[in-house]
Amino acid sequence: MAGPLINAGLRRRNIMIAGYVIMAVAEATVLTDVAPLWMRLIAGVVFSTSGALIPGCVFTYVPELAK
């Protein structure tokens, strides 16, 4: 999921920050009883999907750091 965003020219740092923020908001939505059930289920899917942004960015740093 992070690969196409990196290839589009977005900075890895910004992608990782977006991933952290999206995961935090989704987690808060899932774990509170304020939101209706359907919204909590969608937030769970968003949490799981956005979690792929962070390791995708981290693994693209490996070749640069190995030099």
PDB file of C-alpha atoms in Angstrom:
ATOM      1  CA  MET A   1       0.000   0.000   0.000  1.00  0.00           C
ATOM      2  CA  ALA A   2       2.894   2.383   0.676  1.00  0.00           C
ATOM      3  CA  GLY A   3       4.721   1.523  -2.559  1.00  0.00           C
ATOM      4  CA  PRO A   4       2.402   3.343  -4.966  1.00  0.00           C
ATOM      5  CA  LEU A   5       2.369   6.398  -2.701  1.00  0.00           C
ATOM      6  CA  ILE A   6       6.173   6.475  -2.574  1.00  0.00           C
ATOM      7  CA  ASN A   7       6.374   6.025  -6.344  1.00  0.00           C
ATOM      8  CA  ALA A   8       3.927   8.919  -6.744  1.00  0.00           C
ATOM      9  CA  GLY A   9       6.486  11.163  -5.058  1.00  0.00           C
ATOM     10  CA  LEU A  10       5.149  11.429  -1.523  1.00  0.00           C
ATOM     11  CA  ARG A  11       7.765  11.593   1.224  1.00  0.00           C
ATOM     12  CA  ARG A  12       8.031   8.481   3.363  1.00  0.00           C
ATOM     13  CA  ARG A  13       7.963  10.566   6.507  1.00  0.00           C
ATOM     14  CA  ASN A  14       4.601  12.077   5.553  1.00  0.00           C
ATOM     15  CA  ILE A  15       3.176   8.664   4.679  1.00  0.00           C
ATOM     16  CA  MET A  16       4.242   7.287   8.049  1.00  0.00           C
ATOM     17  CA  ILE A  17       2.760  10.253   9.920  1.00  0.00           C
ATOM     18  CA  ALA A  18      -0.510   9.809   8.029  1.00  0.00           C
ATOM     19  CA  GLY A  19      -0.492   6.118   8.919  1.00  0.00           C
ATOM     20  CA  TYR A  20      -0.004   6.869  12.619  1.00  0.00           C
ATOM     21  CA  VAL A  21      -2.761   9.506  12.654  1.00  0.00           C
ATOM     22  CA  ILE A  22      -5.235   7.333  10.748  1.00  0.00           C
ATOM     23  CA  MET A  23      -4.546   4.401  13.059  1.00  0.00           C
ATOM     24  CA  ALA A  24      -4.974   6.567  16.177  1.00  0.00           C
ATOM     25  CA  VAL A  25      -8.321   7.963  15.032  1.00  0.00           C
ATOM     26  CA  ALA A  26      -9.561   4.540  13.945  1.00  0.00           C
ATOM     27  CA  GLU A  27      -8.469   2.984  17.242  1.00  0.00           C
ATOM     28  CA  ALA A  28     -10.271   5.661  19.243  1.00  0.00           C
ATOM     29  CA  THR A  29     -13.400   5.094  17.168  1.00  0.00           C
ATOM     30  CA  VAL A  30     -13.309   1.332  17.638  1.00  0.00           C
ATOM     31  CA  LEU A  31     -12.669   1.406  21.377  1.00  0.00           C
ATOM     32  CA  THR A  32     -15.291   3.997  22.356  1.00  0.00           C
ATOM     33  CA  ASP A  33     -18.998   3.365  22.656  1.00  0.00           C
ATOM     34  CA  VAL A  34     -19.909   6.747  21.185  1.00  0.00           C
ATOM     35  CA  ALA A  35     -19.908   5.642  17.541  1.00  0.00           C
ATOM     36  CA  PRO A  36     -22.565   3.295  16.154  1.00  0.00           C
ATOM     37  CA  LEU A  37     -21.624  -0.309  15.466  1.00  0.00           C
ATOM     38  CA  TRP A  38     -21.365   0.069  11.677  1.00  0.00           C
ATOM     39  CA  MET A  39     -18.924   2.966  12.088  1.00  0.00           C
ATOM     40  CA  ARG A  40     -16.836   0.994  14.565  1.00  0.00           C
ATOM     41  CA  LEU A  41     -16.626  -1.923  12.120  1.00  0.00           C
ATOM     42  CA  ILE A  42     -15.507   0.359   9.293  1.00  0.00           C
ATOM     43  CA  ALA A  43     -12.951   1.955  11.631  1.00  0.00           C
ATOM     44  CA  GLY A  44     -11.583  -1.517  12.381  1.00  0.00           C
ATOM     45  CA  VAL A  45     -11.089  -2.188   8.681  1.00  0.00           C
ATOM     46  CA  VAL A  46      -9.455   1.226   8.212  1.00  0.00           C
ATOM     47  CA  PHE A  47      -7.160   0.531  11.185  1.00  0.00           C
ATOM     48  CA  SER A  48      -6.044  -2.782   9.702  1.00  0.00           C
ATOM     49  CA  THR A  49      -5.555  -1.350   6.225  1.00  0.00           C
ATOM     50  CA  SER A  50      -3.643   1.751   7.279  1.00  0.00           C
ATOM     51  CA  GLY A  51      -1.328  -0.367   9.403  1.00  0.00           C
ATOM     52  CA  ALA A  52       0.371  -1.467   6.179  1.00  0.00           C
ATOM     53  CA  LEU A  53       1.683   2.039   5.536  1.00  0.00           C
ATOM     54  CA  ILE A  54       4.238   2.029   8.333  1.00  0.00           C
ATOM     55  CA  PRO A  55       6.172  -1.207   7.631  1.00  0.00           C
ATOM     56  CA  GLY A  56       6.042  -0.472   3.905  1.00  0.00           C
ATOM     57  CA  CYS A  57       7.862   2.806   4.474  1.00  0.00           C
ATOM     58  CA  VAL A  58      10.306   1.337   6.972  1.00  0.00           C
ATOM     59  CA  PHE A  59      11.360  -1.442   4.605  1.00  0.00           C
ATOM     60  CA  THR A  60      12.043   1.054   1.812  1.00  0.00           C
ATOM     61  CA  TYR A  61      14.602   2.759   4.083  1.00  0.00           C
ATOM     62  CA  VAL A  62      16.670  -0.439   4.424  1.00  0.00           C
ATOM     63  CA  PRO A  63      18.628  -0.155   1.136  1.00  0.00           C
ATOM     64  CA  GLU A  64      19.550   3.456   1.927  1.00  0.00           C
ATOM     65  CA  LEU A  65      20.685   2.638   5.447  1.00  0.00           C
ATOM     66  CA  ALA A  66      22.691  -0.396   4.305  1.00  0.00           C
ATOM     67  CA  LYS A  67      25.091   1.765   2.290  1.00  0.00           C
TER      68      LYS A  67
END
